[in-house]
Amino acid sequence: MERHLSAQQLARLVRIAPGERPYYEALARAVRALVLDGRLAVRVRMPAERHLAAELGISRTTVTAAYDRLRDQGYLDSRQGAGSWTALPDPATLGAENPWLTSEDNGMTPMHAAAPAATTLLPWAMALAAEDHPRYTLGIGYHPMGLPTLREAIAARYTARGLATRPEQILVTVGAQHAIHLVMSLLIGQGDAVVVESPTYPHALDTARRRGARLVPVGVDADGWQLDLVAAAMRQSSARMAYHVPDFQNPTGRLMDDAGRAALADAARRNGTVLLIDESWAELALRDLPPVVPVAGFDTGGNVISIGSASKLWWGGLRIGWVRATAELVRRLAALRASVDLAGPVFEQLVAARLFERIEEARAERRRTLTASLDTMATALRDTLPSWSFTLPDGGGSLWIRLGTPSAIRLADAAACHGVRLAPGPWFGVDGTLESYLRLPFTQPPQVLADALPRIAAAVAAGPNGARPAESLTPAL
Ligand SMILES: Cc1ncc(COP(=O)(O)O)c(C=O)c1O
């Protein structure tokens, strides 16, 4: 039976402070708050615009503008001539207002992205790459699998981490996201089940959704993974693929131990599930931890594919990532890649190859700077927002914060008014869940965090009426 809401009922529920303007935005925000708090259920038919206008004593165009706003943000589904129903947005919806595409240089502090500035080793590596480069300009410049010297360096690093690897097993990509896209494009079809962590890295969810995958979320929390639940999810959904971030998971920062890795690989083998292991943060331990072997080291069925990135250890601006798989799969992925781009830029690959030579220095530098930023952030949070709770991460670049109330999207809106862009929990989940969580990256320097945190606290103190709608439903890094 269809549920519906009368204009009188909705008018009673919405809370708009006197003087809040523009009114249509205030109305949209009030309705959105009701949906997010669960006071207004999803798939409830909204009153006709003219009835609500009459009830609130406002013009019909104002209600139309509010409904349009809600529709743009994913909180209303409308059918021409039939009406509008409450909805929850798809967290990975990439709309025209996507701030990922438009937020450049707008003066906001980018606390929605966990992306550190470049390593101080970058100028050194670039100078050497500039010396290496002329030799390459004599050739055709296209290296569809990646520059041999970089493939060798990446393979050698896997071998050093305990997983013997040959350069033929490496495909160099334009970042790890490119790698995720290639692997999912090759192996996922419409309707295939893909097990994902909840919370997880939003752009991977986006890629899987765009392949038409059925997402099967399994929770990860401060205690880490429940691998029996992961195995059950693989079995019950006949999962084609499972996407995991066992090395300093984004956003929780947890590290899976070797026993967990063995169990994960075993579950994938038994269920015929391809494991896509994202090691983008693998080099970013924040303290000394018992060493772990890459998950592919536990692979006995040939169904583990690993991906990695230069973005977190060195710099996102290099746009270097990779896939490690069988040589045969690497060739198939390279053939697929040729349909979109033919090869990566040579210079950046030379830079990355050089950076591998001094990898331990970069690891130490990141540990030093990220720990300093984390200390600043954790202290400020405990002082100014004591009701928020979090567990200190093993590594990575973000805190996964439990807010205590389902208010993350409203908070992100309010923080935008205070010049800080935040990543609300639902970005990291499936079906609009995780509204009581916020990811706070500590990849910015301490002085930036010391400036941003009081502004976040001010946004919390201002409450919902301190907010203006922001384009908050966008995946983060
Ligand atoms: C888990 C994870 N995978 C992949 C990426 C994308 O990295 P890249 O910049 O190499 O495309 C990120 C970036 O935030 C990430 O956190």
Short mmCIF file of C-alpha atoms and ligand atoms in Angstrom, two decimals:
data_model
loop_
_atom_site.label_atom_id
_atom_site.label_comp_id
_atom_site.label_asym_id
_atom_site.label_seq_id
_atom_site.Cartn_x
_atom_site.Cartn_y
_atom_site.Cartn_z
CA MET A 1 0.00 0.00 0.00
CA GLU A 2 1.31 3.44 -0.86
CA ARG A 3 2.12 5.76 2.04
CA HIS A 4 1.47 9.43 1.67
CA LEU A 5 1.78 12.60 3.69
CA SER A 6 -0.74 15.42 3.73
CA ALA A 7 0.27 19.07 3.44
CA GLN A 8 -0.87 19.63 7.04
CA GLN A 9 1.25 16.75 8.33
CA LEU A 10 4.35 17.92 6.49
CA ALA A 11 3.83 21.53 7.57
CA ARG A 12 3.72 20.34 11.18
CA LEU A 13 6.96 18.39 10.80
CA VAL A 14 9.20 20.91 9.05
CA ARG A 15 11.21 23.24 11.27
CA ILE A 16 12.29 26.49 9.66
CA ALA A 17 13.76 29.22 11.81
CA PRO A 18 12.24 32.70 11.31
CA GLY A 19 14.36 34.68 8.90
CA GLU A 20 16.02 31.66 7.26
CA ARG A 21 16.51 32.58 3.61
CA PRO A 22 16.23 31.72 0.83
CA TYR A 23 13.06 30.01 1.95
CA TYR A 24 13.09 27.28 -0.68
CA GLU A 25 16.53 26.16 0.51
CA ALA A 26 15.40 26.19 4.12
CA LEU A 27 12.36 24.10 3.20
CA ALA A 28 14.47 21.63 1.23
CA ARG A 29 16.92 21.35 4.12
CA ALA A 30 14.13 20.77 6.62
CA VAL A 31 12.63 17.95 4.53
CA ARG A 32 16.05 16.43 3.98
CA ALA A 33 16.71 16.48 7.73
CA LEU A 34 13.43 14.63 8.32
CA VAL A 35 14.39 11.91 5.84
CA LEU A 36 17.90 11.56 7.23
CA ASP A 37 16.68 11.36 10.80
CA GLY A 38 14.19 8.68 9.84
CA ARG A 39 11.25 10.84 10.97
CA LEU A 40 10.04 10.79 7.39
CA ALA A 41 10.27 7.35 5.82
CA VAL A 42 11.60 6.68 2.35
CA ARG A 43 9.07 6.10 -0.48
CA VAL A 44 6.39 8.28 1.10
CA ARG A 45 4.37 10.33 -1.35
CA MET A 46 4.82 14.07 -0.79
CA PRO A 47 1.87 16.49 -0.80
CA ALA A 48 1.04 18.28 -4.03
CA GLU A 49 3.01 21.50 -4.40
CA ARG A 50 -0.04 23.76 -4.39
CA HIS A 51 -1.40 22.17 -1.19
CA LEU A 52 1.88 22.58 0.64
CA ALA A 53 2.19 26.17 -0.61
CA ALA A 54 -1.27 26.99 0.72
CA GLU A 55 -0.58 25.30 4.04
CA LEU A 56 2.74 27.13 4.57
CA GLY A 57 1.42 30.43 3.22
CA ILE A 58 4.12 30.68 0.55
CA SER A 59 4.11 30.80 -3.21
CA ARG A 60 3.85 27.65 -5.26
CA THR A 61 7.08 28.53 -7.08
CA THR A 62 8.92 28.43 -3.75
CA VAL A 63 7.67 24.90 -3.11
CA THR A 64 8.55 23.92 -6.68
CA ALA A 65 12.08 25.23 -6.15
CA ALA A 66 12.39 23.29 -2.87
CA TYR A 67 11.18 20.07 -4.53
CA ASP A 68 13.61 20.67 -7.41
CA ARG A 69 16.43 21.09 -4.92
CA LEU A 70 15.49 17.86 -3.13
CA ARG A 71 15.26 16.04 -6.45
CA ASP A 72 18.72 17.28 -7.50
CA GLN A 73 20.14 16.04 -4.22
CA GLY A 74 18.47 12.64 -4.52
CA TYR A 75 15.92 13.05 -1.71
CA LEU A 76 12.88 13.00 -4.02
CA ASP A 77 11.90 10.76 -6.90
CA SER A 78 9.31 12.30 -9.18
CA ARG A 79 7.28 10.98 -12.04
CA GLN A 80 5.86 13.48 -14.49
CA GLY A 81 2.24 14.14 -13.62
CA ALA A 82 2.15 11.38 -10.97
CA GLY A 83 3.82 12.97 -7.94
CA SER A 84 6.97 12.90 -5.81
CA TRP A 85 8.20 10.36 -3.28
CA THR A 86 10.85 10.67 -0.59
CA ALA A 87 14.10 8.88 -1.46
CA LEU A 88 17.66 8.40 -0.30
CA PRO A 89 20.38 9.55 -2.64
CA ASP A 90 22.85 7.23 -4.21
CA PRO A 91 26.05 8.36 -2.42
CA ALA A 92 28.06 7.98 -5.58
CA THR A 93 25.73 10.03 -7.74
CA LEU A 94 27.79 12.29 -9.88
CA GLY A 95 25.55 15.21 -10.67
CA ALA A 96 26.19 18.42 -12.51
CA GLU A 97 27.07 20.07 -9.18
CA ASN A 98 29.74 17.52 -8.34
CA PRO A 99 32.26 19.45 -6.21
CA TRP A 100 34.91 16.87 -7.09
CA LEU A 101 34.85 18.57 -10.48
CA THR A 102 34.12 22.13 -9.44
CA SER A 103 35.77 22.74 -6.06
CA GLU A 104 39.18 23.78 -7.38
CA ASP A 105 40.48 27.01 -5.88
CA ASN A 106 37.25 27.99 -4.18
CA GLY A 107 39.05 28.84 -0.96
CA MET A 108 37.56 25.98 1.05
CA THR A 109 39.77 23.80 3.25
CA PRO A 110 39.62 20.41 1.50
CA MET A 111 38.91 18.11 4.45
CA HIS A 112 36.85 15.86 2.16
CA ALA A 113 39.99 14.43 0.53
CA ALA A 114 42.63 12.25 2.19
CA ALA A 115 45.45 13.33 -0.08
CA PRO A 116 48.79 14.58 1.26
CA ALA A 117 50.98 17.13 -0.48
CA ALA A 118 54.02 15.86 -2.38
CA THR A 119 56.97 14.20 -0.66
CA THR A 120 60.01 16.45 -0.28
CA LEU A 121 61.88 13.85 -2.38
CA LEU A 122 59.94 14.88 -5.46
CA PRO A 123 62.36 17.56 -6.78
CA TRP A 124 65.24 15.10 -6.45
CA ALA A 125 63.36 12.44 -8.42
CA MET A 126 62.25 14.94 -11.05
CA ALA A 127 65.78 16.17 -11.62
CA LEU A 128 67.00 12.63 -12.24
CA ALA A 129 63.99 11.86 -14.43
CA ALA A 130 64.81 14.93 -16.53
CA GLU A 131 68.26 13.44 -17.11
CA ASP A 132 66.78 10.04 -18.04
CA HIS A 133 64.07 11.47 -20.27
CA PRO A 134 65.98 12.40 -23.49
CA ARG A 135 66.91 8.76 -24.01
CA TYR A 136 63.22 7.86 -24.15
CA THR A 137 62.33 10.60 -26.60
CA LEU A 138 64.18 8.68 -29.31
CA GLY A 139 61.55 5.95 -29.12
CA ILE A 140 57.83 6.12 -30.01
CA GLY A 141 56.83 7.10 -26.45
CA TYR A 142 54.02 4.55 -26.07
CA HIS A 143 54.49 1.87 -23.41
CA PRO A 144 51.08 0.20 -23.10
CA MET A 145 52.04 -1.94 -20.09
CA GLY A 146 54.17 0.75 -18.48
CA LEU A 147 57.81 1.77 -18.68
CA PRO A 148 60.04 -1.31 -18.17
CA THR A 149 62.11 0.44 -15.49
CA LEU A 150 58.99 1.26 -13.44
CA ARG A 151 57.48 -2.20 -13.87
CA GLU A 152 60.77 -3.61 -12.57
CA ALA A 153 60.75 -1.28 -9.57
CA ILE A 154 57.15 -2.13 -8.67
CA ALA A 155 57.77 -5.87 -9.05
CA ALA A 156 60.91 -5.62 -6.90
CA ARG A 157 58.94 -3.86 -4.16
CA TYR A 158 56.36 -6.70 -4.08
CA THR A 159 59.20 -9.20 -3.87
CA ALA A 160 60.73 -7.23 -0.98
CA ARG A 161 57.33 -7.28 0.77
CA GLY A 162 57.33 -11.09 0.61
CA LEU A 163 55.52 -11.74 -2.67
CA ALA A 164 57.80 -12.84 -5.52
CA THR A 165 56.76 -10.86 -8.60
CA ARG A 166 58.02 -10.50 -12.17
CA PRO A 167 57.74 -7.26 -14.18
CA GLU A 168 55.41 -9.04 -16.66
CA GLN A 169 52.88 -9.24 -13.83
CA ILE A 170 52.67 -5.46 -13.54
CA LEU A 171 50.51 -3.07 -15.55
CA VAL A 172 51.21 0.61 -14.85
CA THR A 173 48.03 2.70 -14.79
CA VAL A 174 47.09 6.36 -14.39
CA GLY A 175 46.43 5.99 -10.66
CA ALA A 176 44.81 3.21 -8.64
CA GLN A 177 41.34 4.41 -9.61
CA HIS A 178 42.18 3.68 -13.24
CA ALA A 179 43.30 0.22 -12.12
CA ILE A 180 40.00 -0.39 -10.26
CA HIS A 181 38.10 0.72 -13.33
CA LEU A 182 40.04 -1.54 -15.69
CA VAL A 183 39.72 -4.63 -13.50
CA MET A 184 36.01 -4.13 -12.86
CA SER A 185 35.35 -3.34 -16.52
CA LEU A 186 37.02 -6.58 -17.56
CA LEU A 187 35.53 -8.85 -14.92
CA ILE A 188 32.18 -7.45 -13.72
CA GLY A 189 28.98 -7.69 -15.72
CA GLN A 190 25.46 -6.40 -15.19
CA GLY A 191 23.90 -7.91 -12.05
CA ASP A 192 27.10 -9.52 -10.74
CA ALA A 193 27.41 -9.45 -6.95
CA VAL A 194 30.40 -7.57 -5.56
CA VAL A 195 31.18 -7.84 -1.85
CA VAL A 196 32.41 -4.52 -0.44
CA GLU A 197 33.49 -3.29 2.96
CA SER A 198 31.20 -0.84 4.72
CA PRO A 199 32.57 1.81 5.03
CA THR A 200 34.86 1.76 2.01
CA TYR A 201 36.52 3.90 -0.65
CA PRO A 202 33.67 5.67 -2.49
CA HIS A 203 35.06 5.78 -6.02
CA ALA A 204 35.35 1.97 -6.05
CA LEU A 205 31.65 1.78 -5.14
CA ASP A 206 30.96 4.19 -7.97
CA THR A 207 32.84 2.05 -10.48
CA ALA A 208 31.04 -1.12 -9.38
CA ARG A 209 27.66 0.61 -9.56
CA ARG A 210 28.36 1.88 -13.04
CA ARG A 211 29.10 -1.70 -14.10
CA GLY A 212 25.59 -2.56 -12.88
CA ALA A 213 26.95 -4.62 -9.97
CA ARG A 214 24.84 -5.68 -6.99
CA LEU A 215 26.75 -4.34 -3.99
CA VAL A 216 26.88 -6.62 -0.96
CA PRO A 217 28.22 -4.63 2.02
CA VAL A 218 29.91 -6.24 5.02
CA GLY A 219 30.78 -4.07 8.02
CA VAL A 220 34.30 -3.08 9.08
CA ASP A 221 34.76 -1.26 12.37
CA ALA A 222 37.39 -0.34 14.91
CA ASP A 223 37.91 -4.06 15.58
CA GLY A 224 38.51 -4.71 11.90
CA TRP A 225 36.99 -7.36 9.66
CA GLN A 226 34.63 -10.20 10.49
CA LEU A 227 35.91 -12.70 7.99
CA ASP A 228 33.24 -15.30 8.66
CA LEU A 229 30.68 -12.69 7.59
CA VAL A 230 32.73 -11.86 4.49
CA ALA A 231 32.85 -15.56 3.57
CA ALA A 232 29.10 -15.92 4.17
CA ALA A 233 28.41 -12.87 2.00
CA MET A 234 30.52 -14.33 -0.81
CA ARG A 235 28.69 -17.65 -0.57
CA GLN A 236 25.16 -16.29 -0.20
CA SER A 237 25.48 -13.78 -3.03
CA SER A 238 27.60 -16.02 -5.31
CA ALA A 239 29.91 -13.03 -5.46
CA ARG A 240 31.86 -12.55 -8.65
CA MET A 241 34.25 -10.17 -6.93
CA ALA A 242 35.14 -8.85 -3.47
CA TYR A 243 36.85 -5.46 -3.15
CA HIS A 244 38.96 -5.09 0.01
CA VAL A 245 41.40 -2.55 1.42
CA PRO A 246 43.26 -4.64 4.02
CA ASP A 247 46.24 -2.28 4.31
CA PHE A 248 45.22 0.74 6.38
CA GLN A 249 41.67 0.58 5.22
CA ASN A 250 40.13 3.78 3.87
CA PRO A 251 38.50 5.20 5.97
CA THR A 252 39.06 3.23 9.21
CA GLY A 253 42.87 2.89 8.97
CA ARG A 254 42.78 -0.75 10.11
CA LEU A 255 45.40 -3.32 9.09
CA MET A 256 44.35 -6.94 8.47
CA ASP A 257 46.70 -9.47 10.05
CA ASP A 258 48.16 -12.46 8.22
CA ALA A 259 45.59 -14.87 9.65
CA GLY A 260 42.83 -12.63 8.29
CA ARG A 261 44.55 -12.44 4.92
CA ALA A 262 44.82 -16.21 4.71
CA ALA A 263 41.14 -16.57 5.64
CA LEU A 264 40.09 -13.97 3.06
CA ALA A 265 42.06 -15.61 0.24
CA ASP A 266 40.72 -19.00 1.25
CA ALA A 267 37.09 -17.81 1.29
CA ALA A 268 37.55 -16.27 -2.18
CA ARG A 269 39.04 -19.49 -3.55
CA ARG A 270 36.24 -21.66 -2.11
CA ASN A 271 33.52 -19.39 -3.49
CA GLY A 272 35.05 -18.74 -6.91
CA THR A 273 35.22 -15.03 -6.08
CA VAL A 274 37.88 -12.74 -7.54
CA LEU A 275 39.57 -10.74 -4.79
CA LEU A 276 40.43 -7.18 -5.78
CA ILE A 277 42.89 -6.02 -3.14
CA ASP A 278 43.50 -2.27 -2.99
CA GLU A 279 46.89 -1.53 -1.44
CA SER A 280 46.87 2.21 -2.10
CA TRP A 281 47.75 2.96 1.55
CA ALA A 282 50.01 -0.06 2.15
CA GLU A 283 53.22 1.91 2.76
CA LEU A 284 51.64 4.28 5.28
CA ALA A 285 51.97 2.59 8.68
CA LEU A 286 51.87 5.14 11.48
CA ARG A 287 53.91 3.00 13.88
CA ASP A 288 55.90 -0.23 13.90
CA LEU A 289 53.53 -3.14 13.40
CA PRO A 290 54.03 -6.88 12.95
CA PRO A 291 54.94 -7.35 9.26
CA VAL A 292 52.24 -8.68 6.95
CA VAL A 293 52.47 -10.35 3.54
CA PRO A 294 50.39 -8.93 0.66
CA VAL A 295 47.07 -10.81 0.38
CA ALA A 296 48.18 -12.20 -2.99
CA GLY A 297 50.87 -14.08 -1.04
CA PHE A 298 48.06 -16.32 0.30
CA ASP A 299 46.56 -16.91 -3.13
CA THR A 300 46.38 -20.57 -4.02
CA GLY A 301 43.64 -20.35 -6.64
CA GLY A 302 44.96 -17.59 -8.90
CA ASN A 303 42.05 -15.33 -8.01
CA VAL A 304 43.75 -12.41 -6.23
CA ILE A 305 44.41 -9.17 -8.12
CA SER A 306 46.34 -6.42 -6.32
CA ILE A 307 46.40 -2.75 -7.10
CA GLY A 308 48.65 -0.01 -5.77
CA SER A 309 49.28 3.70 -6.01
CA ALA A 310 51.99 6.31 -5.83
CA SER A 311 49.42 8.89 -4.67
CA LYS A 312 49.52 8.45 -0.91
CA LEU A 313 53.20 7.74 -0.33
CA TRP A 314 54.57 10.24 -2.85
CA TRP A 315 51.96 12.42 -4.52
CA GLY A 316 48.54 12.18 -6.19
CA GLY A 317 49.67 14.61 -8.88
CA LEU A 318 51.94 11.97 -10.38
CA ARG A 319 48.87 9.94 -11.38
CA ILE A 320 50.73 6.65 -11.14
CA GLY A 321 49.09 3.41 -10.06
CA TRP A 322 49.37 -0.23 -11.02
CA VAL A 323 47.83 -3.69 -11.18
CA ARG A 324 49.64 -6.86 -10.11
CA ALA A 325 48.09 -10.00 -11.57
CA THR A 326 49.09 -12.95 -13.73
CA ALA A 327 51.03 -11.98 -16.87
CA GLU A 328 48.10 -13.22 -18.94
CA LEU A 329 45.56 -11.03 -17.13
CA VAL A 330 47.92 -8.06 -17.38
CA ARG A 331 47.91 -8.45 -21.15
CA ARG A 332 44.11 -8.62 -21.25
CA LEU A 333 43.85 -5.49 -19.08
CA ALA A 334 46.35 -3.67 -21.31
CA ALA A 335 44.31 -4.59 -24.38
CA LEU A 336 41.19 -3.20 -22.72
CA ARG A 337 43.01 -0.06 -21.70
CA ALA A 338 43.91 0.63 -25.31
CA SER A 339 40.23 1.31 -25.99
CA VAL A 340 40.38 4.37 -23.69
CA ASP A 341 44.00 5.51 -23.53
CA LEU A 342 47.05 3.99 -25.14
CA ALA A 343 49.69 4.44 -22.44
CA GLY A 344 50.72 6.63 -19.50
CA PRO A 345 53.06 9.65 -19.68
CA VAL A 346 56.75 8.74 -19.73
CA PHE A 347 58.15 11.49 -17.50
CA GLU A 348 55.98 10.73 -14.46
CA GLN A 349 56.83 7.05 -14.76
CA LEU A 350 60.52 7.91 -14.70
CA VAL A 351 59.93 10.03 -11.60
CA ALA A 352 58.10 7.18 -9.86
CA ALA A 353 60.83 4.71 -10.79
CA ARG A 354 63.38 6.99 -9.11
CA LEU A 355 61.20 7.44 -6.02
CA PHE A 356 61.22 3.67 -5.44
CA GLU A 357 65.00 3.94 -4.94
CA ARG A 358 64.46 5.95 -1.74
CA ILE A 359 61.19 4.44 -0.61
CA GLU A 360 62.23 4.03 3.03
CA GLU A 361 62.91 7.76 3.31
CA ALA A 362 59.48 8.58 1.96
CA ARG A 363 57.86 6.13 4.38
CA ALA A 364 59.68 7.71 7.31
CA GLU A 365 58.76 11.21 6.16
CA ARG A 366 55.08 10.33 5.81
CA ARG A 367 55.04 8.67 9.19
CA ARG A 368 56.57 11.73 10.81
CA THR A 369 54.27 14.28 9.18
CA LEU A 370 51.06 12.24 9.40
CA THR A 371 51.67 11.42 13.06
CA ALA A 372 52.16 15.11 13.86
CA SER A 373 48.91 15.96 12.07
CA LEU A 374 47.04 13.10 13.74
CA ASP A 375 48.23 14.27 17.18
CA THR A 376 46.99 17.80 16.49
CA MET A 377 43.67 16.53 15.26
CA ALA A 378 43.08 13.99 18.03
CA THR A 379 43.91 16.54 20.74
CA ALA A 380 41.67 19.21 19.22
CA LEU A 381 38.80 16.74 18.84
CA ARG A 382 39.06 15.55 22.44
CA ASP A 383 39.11 19.17 23.65
CA THR A 384 36.43 20.68 21.49
CA LEU A 385 34.14 17.81 20.44
CA PRO A 386 34.32 15.31 23.31
CA SER A 387 31.07 13.56 22.32
CA TRP A 388 32.64 12.37 19.08
CA SER A 389 34.40 9.03 19.36
CA PHE A 390 37.12 7.40 17.31
CA THR A 391 39.81 4.75 17.50
CA LEU A 392 43.34 5.73 16.56
CA PRO A 393 44.21 4.09 13.22
CA ASP A 394 47.11 1.71 12.53
CA GLY A 395 48.01 3.69 9.44
CA GLY A 396 46.54 5.57 6.51
CA GLY A 397 45.40 9.15 6.55
CA SER A 398 41.99 9.48 8.18
CA LEU A 399 39.92 9.14 11.34
CA TRP A 400 36.57 7.43 11.09
CA ILE A 401 34.47 9.31 13.59
CA ARG A 402 31.25 8.26 15.24
CA LEU A 403 29.19 11.42 15.74
CA GLY A 404 26.62 10.02 18.12
CA THR A 405 23.70 11.34 16.04
CA PRO A 406 22.70 10.73 12.40
CA SER A 407 23.73 14.18 11.33
CA ALA A 408 26.71 13.83 8.98
CA ILE A 409 25.23 15.36 5.85
CA ARG A 410 23.76 18.29 7.75
CA LEU A 411 27.12 18.80 9.42
CA ALA A 412 28.89 18.77 6.05
CA ASP A 413 26.45 21.44 4.87
CA ALA A 414 27.05 23.55 7.97
CA ALA A 415 30.83 23.16 7.76
CA ALA A 416 30.73 24.37 4.15
CA CYS A 417 29.31 27.63 5.51
CA HIS A 418 32.42 27.81 7.70
CA GLY A 419 34.77 27.24 4.78
CA VAL A 420 35.52 23.56 5.39
CA ARG A 421 34.56 20.78 3.00
CA LEU A 422 33.83 17.51 4.81
CA ALA A 423 33.23 13.91 3.76
CA PRO A 424 30.02 12.66 5.46
CA GLY A 425 29.66 8.96 6.31
CA PRO A 426 27.11 8.10 3.58
CA TRP A 427 29.76 8.70 0.92
CA PHE A 428 31.49 5.59 2.22
CA GLY A 429 28.48 3.31 2.46
CA VAL A 430 25.85 1.60 0.37
CA ASP A 431 22.21 2.80 0.29
CA GLY A 432 22.59 6.01 2.28
CA THR A 433 23.75 4.28 5.46
CA LEU A 434 26.52 5.56 7.83
CA GLU A 435 24.78 8.90 8.49
CA SER A 436 26.19 8.88 12.05
CA TYR A 437 29.79 8.90 10.80
CA LEU A 438 32.27 11.34 9.39
CA ARG A 439 35.68 10.76 7.87
CA LEU A 440 38.24 13.33 8.92
CA PRO A 441 41.55 13.10 7.06
CA PHE A 442 44.75 14.17 8.78
CA THR A 443 46.69 14.51 5.54
CA GLN A 444 46.86 18.30 5.87
CA PRO A 445 49.64 19.93 7.94
CA PRO A 446 48.97 20.60 11.66
CA GLN A 447 48.51 24.36 11.14
CA VAL A 448 45.75 23.77 8.57
CA LEU A 449 44.02 21.34 10.92
CA ALA A 450 44.39 23.72 13.86
CA ASP A 451 42.53 26.29 11.78
CA ALA A 452 39.88 23.92 10.38
CA LEU A 453 38.86 22.12 13.58
CA PRO A 454 37.49 25.18 15.43
CA ARG A 455 35.47 25.94 12.30
CA ILE A 456 34.06 22.41 12.30
CA ALA A 457 33.24 22.82 16.01
CA ALA A 458 31.50 26.12 15.20
CA ALA A 459 29.45 24.34 12.52
CA VAL A 460 28.43 21.72 15.09
CA ALA A 461 27.50 24.42 17.59
CA ALA A 462 25.47 26.32 14.99
CA GLY A 463 23.28 23.23 14.46
CA PRO A 464 21.05 22.66 11.45
CA ASN A 465 20.02 26.30 11.15
CA GLY A 466 23.62 27.28 10.69
CA ALA A 467 23.71 25.24 7.53
CA ARG A 468 23.08 26.05 3.97
CA PRO A 469 22.65 23.25 1.46
CA ALA A 470 25.92 22.19 -0.09
CA GLU A 471 26.60 19.77 -2.89
CA SER A 472 27.64 17.13 -0.43
CA LEU A 473 26.82 13.87 -2.15
CA THR A 474 30.06 13.26 -3.86
CA PRO A 475 32.67 10.59 -3.43
CA ALA A 476 35.90 11.48 -1.71
CA LEU A 477 39.47 10.33 -2.09
C1 LIG B 1 41.61 3.04 -1.15
C2 LIG B 1 41.95 3.92 -2.30
N1 LIG B 1 42.03 3.38 -3.53
C3 LIG B 1 42.31 4.13 -4.59
C4 LIG B 1 42.53 5.48 -4.49
C5 LIG B 1 42.81 6.27 -5.74
O1 LIG B 1 44.14 6.55 -5.85
P1 LIG B 1 44.81 7.15 -7.15
O2 LIG B 1 45.11 8.59 -6.82
O3 LIG B 1 46.06 6.35 -7.31
O4 LIG B 1 43.89 6.99 -8.30
C6 LIG B 1 42.43 6.08 -3.24
C7 LIG B 1 42.60 7.54 -3.10
O5 LIG B 1 42.14 8.10 -2.13
C8 LIG B 1 42.14 5.29 -2.12
O6 LIG B 1 42.05 5.80 -0.89
#
